[in-house]
Short mmCIF file of C-alpha atoms in Angstrom, two decimals:
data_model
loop_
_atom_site.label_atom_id
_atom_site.label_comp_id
_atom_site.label_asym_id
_atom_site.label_seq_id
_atom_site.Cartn_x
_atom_site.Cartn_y
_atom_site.Cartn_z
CA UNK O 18 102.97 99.49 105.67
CA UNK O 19 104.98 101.90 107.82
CA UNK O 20 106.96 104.29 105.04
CA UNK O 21 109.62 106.80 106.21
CA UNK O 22 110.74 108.93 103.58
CA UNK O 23 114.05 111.12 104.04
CA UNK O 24 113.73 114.26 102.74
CA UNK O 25 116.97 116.79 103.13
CA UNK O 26 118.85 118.59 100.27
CA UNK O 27 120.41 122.13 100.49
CA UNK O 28 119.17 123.40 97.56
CA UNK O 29 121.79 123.52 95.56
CA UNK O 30 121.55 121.36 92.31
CA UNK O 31 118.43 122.51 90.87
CA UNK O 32 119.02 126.24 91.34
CA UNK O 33 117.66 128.85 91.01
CA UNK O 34 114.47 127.05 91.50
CA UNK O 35 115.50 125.38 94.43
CA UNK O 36 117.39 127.27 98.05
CA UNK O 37 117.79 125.99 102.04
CA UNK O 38 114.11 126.62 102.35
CA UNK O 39 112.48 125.02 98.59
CA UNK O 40 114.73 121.65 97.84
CA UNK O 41 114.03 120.05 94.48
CA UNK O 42 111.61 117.67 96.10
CA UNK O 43 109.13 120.54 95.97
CA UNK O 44 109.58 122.29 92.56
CA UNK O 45 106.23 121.61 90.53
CA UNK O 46 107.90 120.01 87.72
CA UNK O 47 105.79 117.32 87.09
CA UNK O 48 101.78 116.52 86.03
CA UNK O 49 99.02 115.00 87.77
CA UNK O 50 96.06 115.41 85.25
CA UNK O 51 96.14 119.65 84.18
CA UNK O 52 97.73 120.66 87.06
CA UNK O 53 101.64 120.80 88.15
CA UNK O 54 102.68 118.47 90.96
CA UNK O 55 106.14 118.50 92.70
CA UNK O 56 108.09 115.19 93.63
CA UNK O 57 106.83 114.80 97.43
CA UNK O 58 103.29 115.56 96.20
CA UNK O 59 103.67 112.36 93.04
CA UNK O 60 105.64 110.27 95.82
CA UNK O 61 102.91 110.63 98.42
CA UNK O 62 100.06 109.95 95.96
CA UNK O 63 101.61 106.79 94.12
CA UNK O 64 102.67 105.72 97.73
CA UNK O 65 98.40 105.94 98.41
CA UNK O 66 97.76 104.71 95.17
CA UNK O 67 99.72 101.26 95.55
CA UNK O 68 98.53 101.44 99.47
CA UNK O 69 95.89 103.92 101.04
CA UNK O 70 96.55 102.24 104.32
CA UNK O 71 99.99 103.26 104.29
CA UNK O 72 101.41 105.12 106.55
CA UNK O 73 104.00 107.67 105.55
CA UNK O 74 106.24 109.70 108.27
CA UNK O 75 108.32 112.11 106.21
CA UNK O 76 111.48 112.90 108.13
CA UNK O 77 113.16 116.37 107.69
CA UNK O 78 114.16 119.41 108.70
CA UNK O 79 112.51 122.51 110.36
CA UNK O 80 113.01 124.64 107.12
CA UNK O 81 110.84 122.43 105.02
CA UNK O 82 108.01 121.56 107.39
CA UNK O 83 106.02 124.55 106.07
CA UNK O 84 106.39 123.67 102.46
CA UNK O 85 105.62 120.18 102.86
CA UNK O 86 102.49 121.14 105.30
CA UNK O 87 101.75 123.25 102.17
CA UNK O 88 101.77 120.61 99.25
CA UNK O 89 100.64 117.97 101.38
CA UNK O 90 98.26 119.23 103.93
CA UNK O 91 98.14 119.46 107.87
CA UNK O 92 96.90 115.86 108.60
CA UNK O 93 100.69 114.13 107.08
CA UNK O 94 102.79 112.85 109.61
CA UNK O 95 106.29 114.76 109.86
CA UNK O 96 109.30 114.00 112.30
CA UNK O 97 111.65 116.96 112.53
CA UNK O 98 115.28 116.64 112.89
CA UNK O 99 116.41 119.87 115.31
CA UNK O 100 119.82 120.19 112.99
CA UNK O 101 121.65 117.92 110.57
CA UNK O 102 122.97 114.54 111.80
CA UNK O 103 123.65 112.19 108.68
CA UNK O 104 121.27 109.47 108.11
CA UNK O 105 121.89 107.18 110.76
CA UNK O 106 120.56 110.00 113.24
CA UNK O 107 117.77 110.87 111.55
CA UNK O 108 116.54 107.70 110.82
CA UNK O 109 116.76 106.77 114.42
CA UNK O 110 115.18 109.67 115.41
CA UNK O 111 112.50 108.79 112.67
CA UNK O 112 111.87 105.20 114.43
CA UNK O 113 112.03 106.44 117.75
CA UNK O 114 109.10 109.01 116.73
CA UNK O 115 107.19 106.04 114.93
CA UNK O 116 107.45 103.83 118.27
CA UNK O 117 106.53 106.21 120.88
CA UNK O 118 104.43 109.11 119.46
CA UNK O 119 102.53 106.95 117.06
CA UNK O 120 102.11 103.52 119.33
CA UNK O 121 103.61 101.48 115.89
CA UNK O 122 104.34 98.12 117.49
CA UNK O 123 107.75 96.62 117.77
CA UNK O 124 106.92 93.58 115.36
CA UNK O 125 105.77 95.76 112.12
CA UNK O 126 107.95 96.43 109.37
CA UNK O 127 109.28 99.66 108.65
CA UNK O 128 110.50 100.83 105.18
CA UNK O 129 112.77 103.66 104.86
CA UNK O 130 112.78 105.45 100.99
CA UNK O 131 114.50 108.52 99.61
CA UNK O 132 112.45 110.83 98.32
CA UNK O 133 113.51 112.04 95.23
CA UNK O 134 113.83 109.56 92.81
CA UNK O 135 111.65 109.15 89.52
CA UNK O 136 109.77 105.91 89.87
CA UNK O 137 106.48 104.50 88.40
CA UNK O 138 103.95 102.42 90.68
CA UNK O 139 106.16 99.19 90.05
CA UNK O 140 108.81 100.74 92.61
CA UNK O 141 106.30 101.38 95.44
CA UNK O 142 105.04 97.79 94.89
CA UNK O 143 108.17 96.92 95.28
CA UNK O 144 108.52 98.45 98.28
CA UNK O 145 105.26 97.11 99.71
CA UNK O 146 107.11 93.50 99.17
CA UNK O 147 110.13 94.66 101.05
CA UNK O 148 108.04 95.76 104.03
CA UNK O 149 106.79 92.14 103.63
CA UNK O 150 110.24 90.62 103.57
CA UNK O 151 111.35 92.42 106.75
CA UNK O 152 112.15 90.03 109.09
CA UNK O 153 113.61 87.02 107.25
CA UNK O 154 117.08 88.79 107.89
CA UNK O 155 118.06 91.69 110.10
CA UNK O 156 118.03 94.22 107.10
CA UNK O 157 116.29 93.71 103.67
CA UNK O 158 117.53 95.94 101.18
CA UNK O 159 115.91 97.33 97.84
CA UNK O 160 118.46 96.92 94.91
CA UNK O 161 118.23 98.85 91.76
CA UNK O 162 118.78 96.66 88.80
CA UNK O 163 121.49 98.51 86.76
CA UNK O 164 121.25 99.89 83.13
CA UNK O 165 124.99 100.72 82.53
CA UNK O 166 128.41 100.36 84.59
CA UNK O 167 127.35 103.42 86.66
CA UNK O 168 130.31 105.39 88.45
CA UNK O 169 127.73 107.68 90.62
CA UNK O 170 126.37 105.05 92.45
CA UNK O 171 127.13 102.46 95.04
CA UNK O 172 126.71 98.52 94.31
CA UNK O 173 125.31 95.41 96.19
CA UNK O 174 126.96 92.57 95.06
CA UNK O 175 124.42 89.67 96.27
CA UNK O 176 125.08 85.64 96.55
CA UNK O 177 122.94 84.65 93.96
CA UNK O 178 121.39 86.46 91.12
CA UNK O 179 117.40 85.18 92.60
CA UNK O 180 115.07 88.20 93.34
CA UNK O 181 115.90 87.93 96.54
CA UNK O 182 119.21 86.85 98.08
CA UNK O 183 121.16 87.23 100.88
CA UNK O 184 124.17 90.12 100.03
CA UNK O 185 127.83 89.17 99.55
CA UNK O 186 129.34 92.24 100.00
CA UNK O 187 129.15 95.95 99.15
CA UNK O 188 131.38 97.97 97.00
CA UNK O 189 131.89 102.16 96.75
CA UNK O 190 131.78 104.12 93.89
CA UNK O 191 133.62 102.64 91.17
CA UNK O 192 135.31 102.97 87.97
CA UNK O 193 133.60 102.38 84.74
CA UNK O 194 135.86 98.90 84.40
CA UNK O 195 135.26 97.67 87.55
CA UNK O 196 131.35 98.68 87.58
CA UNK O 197 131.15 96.29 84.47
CA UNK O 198 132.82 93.52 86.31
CA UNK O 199 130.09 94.24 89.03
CA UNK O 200 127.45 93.83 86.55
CA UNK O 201 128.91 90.48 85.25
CA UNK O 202 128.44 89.75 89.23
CA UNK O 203 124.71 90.29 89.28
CA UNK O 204 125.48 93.32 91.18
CA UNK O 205 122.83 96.23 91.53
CA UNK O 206 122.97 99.56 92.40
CA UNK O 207 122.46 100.49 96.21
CA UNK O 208 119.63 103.52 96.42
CA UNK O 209 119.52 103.72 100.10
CA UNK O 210 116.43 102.12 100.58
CA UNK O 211 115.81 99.50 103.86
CA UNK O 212 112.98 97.32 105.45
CA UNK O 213 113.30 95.98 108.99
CA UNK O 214 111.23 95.04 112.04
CA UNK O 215 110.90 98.37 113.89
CA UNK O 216 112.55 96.33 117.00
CA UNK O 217 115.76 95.79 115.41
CA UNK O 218 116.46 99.18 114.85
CA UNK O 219 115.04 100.68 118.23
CA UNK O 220 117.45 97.71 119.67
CA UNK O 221 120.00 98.81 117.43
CA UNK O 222 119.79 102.22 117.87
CA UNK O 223 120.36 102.03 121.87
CA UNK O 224 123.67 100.22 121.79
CA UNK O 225 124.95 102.84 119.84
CA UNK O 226 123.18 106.59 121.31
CA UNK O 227 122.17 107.07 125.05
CA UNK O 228 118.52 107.85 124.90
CA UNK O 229 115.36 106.92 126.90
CA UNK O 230 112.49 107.43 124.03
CA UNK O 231 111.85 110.04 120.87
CA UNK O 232 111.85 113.08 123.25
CA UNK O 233 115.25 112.29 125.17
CA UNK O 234 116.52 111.96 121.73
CA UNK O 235 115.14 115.01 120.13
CA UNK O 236 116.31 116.74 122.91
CA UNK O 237 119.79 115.73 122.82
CA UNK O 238 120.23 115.16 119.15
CA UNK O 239 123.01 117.63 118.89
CA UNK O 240 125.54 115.33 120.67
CA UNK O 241 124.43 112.43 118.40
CA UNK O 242 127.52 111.66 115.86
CA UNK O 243 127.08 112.83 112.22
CA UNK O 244 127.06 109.55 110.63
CA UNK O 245 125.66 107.36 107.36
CA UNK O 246 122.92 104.21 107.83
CA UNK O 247 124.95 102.62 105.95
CA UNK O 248 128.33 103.02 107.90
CA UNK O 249 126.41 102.72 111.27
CA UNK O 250 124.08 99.77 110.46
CA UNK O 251 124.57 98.11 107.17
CA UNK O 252 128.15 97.33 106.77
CA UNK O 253 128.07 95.88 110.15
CA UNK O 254 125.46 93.86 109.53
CA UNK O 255 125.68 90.27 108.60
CA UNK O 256 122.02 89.23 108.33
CA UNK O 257 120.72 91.09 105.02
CA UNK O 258 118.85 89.87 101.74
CA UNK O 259 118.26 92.14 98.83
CA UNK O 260 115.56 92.84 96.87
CA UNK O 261 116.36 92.95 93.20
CA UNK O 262 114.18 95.88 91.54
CA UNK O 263 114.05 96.14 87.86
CA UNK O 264 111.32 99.05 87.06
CA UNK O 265 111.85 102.66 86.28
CA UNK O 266 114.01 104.48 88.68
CA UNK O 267 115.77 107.60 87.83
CA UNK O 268 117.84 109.79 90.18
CA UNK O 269 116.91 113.14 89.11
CA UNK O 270 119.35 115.62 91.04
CA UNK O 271 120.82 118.14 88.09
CA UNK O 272 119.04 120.18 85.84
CA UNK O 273 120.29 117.56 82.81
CA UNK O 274 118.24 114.77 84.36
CA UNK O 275 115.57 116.30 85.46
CA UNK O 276 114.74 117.57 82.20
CA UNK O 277 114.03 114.03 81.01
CA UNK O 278 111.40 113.28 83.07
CA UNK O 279 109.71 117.03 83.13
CA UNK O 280 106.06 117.05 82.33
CA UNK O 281 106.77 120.31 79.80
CA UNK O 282 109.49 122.05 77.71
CA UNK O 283 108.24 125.18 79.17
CA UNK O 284 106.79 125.76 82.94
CA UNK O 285 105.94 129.23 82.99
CA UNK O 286 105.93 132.89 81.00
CA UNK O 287 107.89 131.80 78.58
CA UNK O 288 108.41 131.22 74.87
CA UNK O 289 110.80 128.76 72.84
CA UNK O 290 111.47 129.65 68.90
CA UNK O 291 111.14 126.83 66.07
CA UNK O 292 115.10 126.41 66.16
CA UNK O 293 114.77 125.71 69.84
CA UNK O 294 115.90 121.36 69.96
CA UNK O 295 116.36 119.86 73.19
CA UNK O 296 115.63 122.93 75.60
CA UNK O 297 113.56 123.34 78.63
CA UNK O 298 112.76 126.47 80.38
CA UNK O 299 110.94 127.26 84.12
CA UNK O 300 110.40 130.39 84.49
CA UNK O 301 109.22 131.59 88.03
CA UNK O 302 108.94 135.16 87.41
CA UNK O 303 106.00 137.16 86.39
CA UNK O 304 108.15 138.68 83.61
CA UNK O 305 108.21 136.64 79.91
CA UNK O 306 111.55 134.78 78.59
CA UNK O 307 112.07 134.07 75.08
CA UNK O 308 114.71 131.71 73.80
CA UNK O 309 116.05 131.57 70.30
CA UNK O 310 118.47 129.11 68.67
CA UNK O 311 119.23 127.23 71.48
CA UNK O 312 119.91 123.54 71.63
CA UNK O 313 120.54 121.37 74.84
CA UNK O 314 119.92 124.32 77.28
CA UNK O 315 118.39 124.71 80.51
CA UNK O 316 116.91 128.08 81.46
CA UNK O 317 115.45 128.50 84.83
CA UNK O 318 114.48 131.49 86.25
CA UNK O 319 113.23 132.56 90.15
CA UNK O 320 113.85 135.77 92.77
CA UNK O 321 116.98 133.99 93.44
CA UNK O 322 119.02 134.00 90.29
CA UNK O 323 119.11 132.81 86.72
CA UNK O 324 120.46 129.89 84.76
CA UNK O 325 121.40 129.49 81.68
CA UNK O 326 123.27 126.32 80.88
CA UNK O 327 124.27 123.81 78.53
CA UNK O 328 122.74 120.82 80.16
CA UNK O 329 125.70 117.97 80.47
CA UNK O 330 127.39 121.14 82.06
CA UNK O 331 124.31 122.06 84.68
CA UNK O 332 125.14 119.19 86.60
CA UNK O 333 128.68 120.95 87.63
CA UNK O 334 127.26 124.09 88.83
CA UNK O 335 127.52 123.53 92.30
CA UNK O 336 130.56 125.01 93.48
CA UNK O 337 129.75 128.10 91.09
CA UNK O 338 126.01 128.26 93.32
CA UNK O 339 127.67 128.17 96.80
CA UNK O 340 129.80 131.45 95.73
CA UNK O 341 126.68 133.93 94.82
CA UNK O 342 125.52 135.08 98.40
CA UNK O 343 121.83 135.47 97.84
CA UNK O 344 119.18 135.02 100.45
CA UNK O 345 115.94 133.29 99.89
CA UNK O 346 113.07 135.14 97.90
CA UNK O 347 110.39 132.26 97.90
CA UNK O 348 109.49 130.20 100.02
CA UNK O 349 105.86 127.97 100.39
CA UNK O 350 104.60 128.21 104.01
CA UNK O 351 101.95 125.82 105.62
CA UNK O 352 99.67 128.35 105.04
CA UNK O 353 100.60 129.64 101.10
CA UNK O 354 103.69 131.66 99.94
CA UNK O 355 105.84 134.32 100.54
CA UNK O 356 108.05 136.01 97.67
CA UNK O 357 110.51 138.91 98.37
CA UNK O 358 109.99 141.44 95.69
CA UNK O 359 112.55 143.83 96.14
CA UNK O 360 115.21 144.93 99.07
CA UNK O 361 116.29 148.46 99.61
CA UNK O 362 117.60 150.77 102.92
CA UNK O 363 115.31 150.27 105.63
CA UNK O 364 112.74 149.09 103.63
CA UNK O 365 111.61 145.64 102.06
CA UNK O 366 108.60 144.39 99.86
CA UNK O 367 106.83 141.04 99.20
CA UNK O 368 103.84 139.34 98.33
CA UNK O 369 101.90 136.81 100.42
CA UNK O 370 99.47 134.00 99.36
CA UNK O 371 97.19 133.30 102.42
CA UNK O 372 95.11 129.97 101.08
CA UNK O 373 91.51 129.83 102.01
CA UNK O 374 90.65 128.57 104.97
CA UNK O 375 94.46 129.16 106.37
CA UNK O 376 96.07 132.03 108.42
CA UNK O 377 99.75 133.14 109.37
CA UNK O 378 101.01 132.88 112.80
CA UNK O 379 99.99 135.42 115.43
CA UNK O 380 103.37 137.27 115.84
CA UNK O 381 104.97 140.50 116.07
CA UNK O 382 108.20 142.71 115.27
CA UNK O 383 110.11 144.92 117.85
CA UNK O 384 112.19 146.68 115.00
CA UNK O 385 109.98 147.33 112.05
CA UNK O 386 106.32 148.42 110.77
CA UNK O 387 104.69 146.71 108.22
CA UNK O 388 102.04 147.81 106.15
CA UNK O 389 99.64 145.73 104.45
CA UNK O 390 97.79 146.43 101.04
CA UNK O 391 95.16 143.27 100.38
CA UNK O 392 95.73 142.83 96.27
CA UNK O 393 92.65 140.46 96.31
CA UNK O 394 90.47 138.00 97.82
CA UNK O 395 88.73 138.05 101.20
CA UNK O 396 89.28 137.64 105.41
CA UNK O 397 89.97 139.13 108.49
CA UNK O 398 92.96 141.06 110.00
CA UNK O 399 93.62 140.09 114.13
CA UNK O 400 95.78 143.31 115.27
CA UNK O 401 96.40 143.05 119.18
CA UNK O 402 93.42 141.02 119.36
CA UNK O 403 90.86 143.72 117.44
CA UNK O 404 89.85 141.64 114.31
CA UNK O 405 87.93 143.42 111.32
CA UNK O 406 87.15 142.23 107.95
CA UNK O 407 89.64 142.75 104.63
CA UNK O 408 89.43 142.81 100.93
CA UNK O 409 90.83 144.09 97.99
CA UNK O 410 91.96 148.00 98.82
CA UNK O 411 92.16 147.50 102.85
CA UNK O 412 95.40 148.79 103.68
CA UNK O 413 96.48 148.17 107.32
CA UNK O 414 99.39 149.47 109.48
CA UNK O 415 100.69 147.66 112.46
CA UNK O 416 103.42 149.37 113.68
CA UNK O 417 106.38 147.58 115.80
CA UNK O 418 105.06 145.48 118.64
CA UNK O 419 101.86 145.38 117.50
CA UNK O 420 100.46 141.52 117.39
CA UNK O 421 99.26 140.63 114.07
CA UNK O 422 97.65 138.01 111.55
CA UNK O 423 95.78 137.80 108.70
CA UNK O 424 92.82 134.84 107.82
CA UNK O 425 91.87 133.38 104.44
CA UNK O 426 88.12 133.61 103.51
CA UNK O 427 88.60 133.15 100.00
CA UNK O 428 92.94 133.06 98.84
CA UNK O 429 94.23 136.39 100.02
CA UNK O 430 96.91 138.07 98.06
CA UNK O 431 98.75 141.04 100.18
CA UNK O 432 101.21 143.35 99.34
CA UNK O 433 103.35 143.70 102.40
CA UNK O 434 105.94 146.48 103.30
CA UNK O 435 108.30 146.37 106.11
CA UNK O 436 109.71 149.63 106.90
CA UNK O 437 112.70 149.36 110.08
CA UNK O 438 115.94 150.11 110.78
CA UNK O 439 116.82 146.27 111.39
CA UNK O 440 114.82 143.87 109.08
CA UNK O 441 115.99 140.42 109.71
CA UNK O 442 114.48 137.10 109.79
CA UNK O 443 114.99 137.24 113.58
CA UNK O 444 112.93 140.06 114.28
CA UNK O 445 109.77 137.86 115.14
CA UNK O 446 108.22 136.47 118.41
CA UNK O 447 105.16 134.04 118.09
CA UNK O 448 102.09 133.98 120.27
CA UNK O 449 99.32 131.46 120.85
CA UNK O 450 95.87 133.45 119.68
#
């Protein structure tokens, strides 16, 4: 089973936990045994679970390769998009990067799969079927059985009410009236989710974008239109069945909804009060919460910002988040985490996670020092190719230009301060070591 899973987002909808860099996709919200797992981390292993064979290419952008290198190790297969094109684009690019970088024959099915709904196994069985039923039509589609007249969602209105069936027609977003006469249709909810043989959509992909294979597309991709699968592909198509799926599936993308499937009322230094009903708090600072008295609230806490919301009303916050002009604090890196700590004139603080085993890239700065103060743990400093051992204490100054990284032993935890008169993100030139 060939699996590609779109993962975007902005950030927006589950903040302050989640910014540009950390999209909800990899907040640990969730359980696997005692320990917190995040949605790409539960999608990957039920994906495994249902088939270890599987292969899983998760397409996204540059910003989140490090986090999801982080959750889900080095080895996972990742095709990056160079800037935002819509779905069509991406997926494409996706297909392109399955057929010529990772010799998947033209004959297999692929299945493409958000990757941020809430599903149990059933859903991922499901989806092994739909890889199965690629093939029989041009496009197989995966519809989610509806649980009430939806307005948020998209329908499928198929020919027959069978598990699978060839599709009528598909309807936008509608009212609440006509989404019941929908339902009275057999209709089911359209969740973006598509099987086909990975020929048709290479085929289909070159009538529509000029490209010779994945790296003439990659390299062009910013002249590709911005534009949906669905408006490129589906509605154009007139060979598709649909898949009727009636398991749990939950779209999780405000705080209000995401609360119902949490793994705990609290995540984090914090305390709720007997009078507390209905309230969940995640608190990602090092400093305690408490909440008294309240009922139906979100609180959520990080480096960038704080919520505190009723939680029908957290899922209208959006336009409120794109006004505060914050930049990112935290952000998971393939090799741990780095969290901004403070942010003064000339100067700025943070902590780093280096995870055993792992190191940061060989770089340097042209318009700041840095000073590093190891907090704990064990490894080895490279500074302009002199490398000497660390550990809690060492202190180490590499001043502007110097080449520099730092190498787990055991987890490292560093202080670091940059001192400069221009401290941007910029400010940063890689080097093979």
């Amino acid at each position: 089973m060939n699996i590609i899973l779109l993962s975007g987002g902005s950030g927006k909808r589950l903040w302050p936990l989640s910014n540009d860099v950390r999209s909800k996709q990899f907040i640990k919200l969730f359980k696997n045994g005692d320990k917190h797992e995040s949605m790409v981390q539960r999608v990957y292993r039920q994906i495994k679970r249902v088939d270890k064979d599987a292969t899983v290419t998760i397409a996204t952008s540059k910003s989140q390769v490090p986090a999801i290198h982080n959750q889900l190790g080095e080895d996972v297969s990742v095709c990056v998009e160079p800037m935002r094109r819509d779905t069509f684009p991406a997926i494409v690019l996706a297909v392109a990067y399955l057929h010529d970088e990772m010799d998947v024959k033209d004959d297999e099915p692929v299945v493409v799969c958000p990757v941020d709904p809430y599903v149990d196994d059933s859903y991922y069985e499901a989806v092994e079927r739909l890889g199965k039923l690629a093939g029989q039509a041009n496009l197989t589609l995966m519809g989610i059985e509806p649980t009430y007249p939806s307005e948020k969602y998209g329908y499928i209105i198929p020919e027959s009410k069978d598990k699978v069936s060839p599709v009528k027609e598909f309807k936008e977003k509608p009212d609440r009236a006509t989404a019941e006469k929908y339902l009275e249709q057999g209709a089911v909810w359209n969740a973006g989710i598509f099987a086909f043989k990975l020929s048709y959509l290479m085929e289909k992909a070159h009538e529509l974008i000029d490209f010779k294979n994945y790296q003439d597309l990659y390299d062009k991709y910013n002249k590709c239109e911005k534009i949906s699968f669905d408006y490129a592909v589906v509605e154009k198509e007139s060979s598709i069945n649909v898949l009727r799926y009636k398991g749990e599936w939950r779209d999780v993308g405000t705080w209000n909804m995401m609360s119902e499937v949490m793994a705990d009322n609290v995540i984090g230094n914090a305390t709720l009060d007997e009078t507390c009903e209905n309230t969940h708090v995640v608190n990602d600072l090092d400093i305690p919460i408490l909440v008294m008295g309240a009922k139906n609230m979100v609180v959520a806490a990080s480096g960038d910002g704080i919520l505190i919301a009723d939680k029908e009303r957290s899922g209208y916050m959006k336009p409120y988040v794109e006004e505060i002009a914050t930049s990112v604090r935290y952000a998971d890196k393939s090799w741990g985490a780095y969290r901004i700590i403070s942010v003064g004139d000339n100067n700025l603080i943070a902590r780093a996670r280096i995870k055993a085993g792992h190191r940061m890239s060989y770089h340097s700065h042209d318009y700041r020092n840095e000073v590093w103060t190891v907090l704990s743990g064990k490894g080895y400093v490279i500074i302009d190719g002199n490398k000497q051992k660390v550990e809690a204490g060492s202190v180490i100054n590499i001043p502007a230009g110097c080449k520099h990284t730092i190498i787990g032993e055991t987890d490292v935890t560093v202080l670091e301060t940059q001192i400069g008169s221009e401290i941007v993100i910029g400010d940063k030139t890689k080097y093979f070591l």
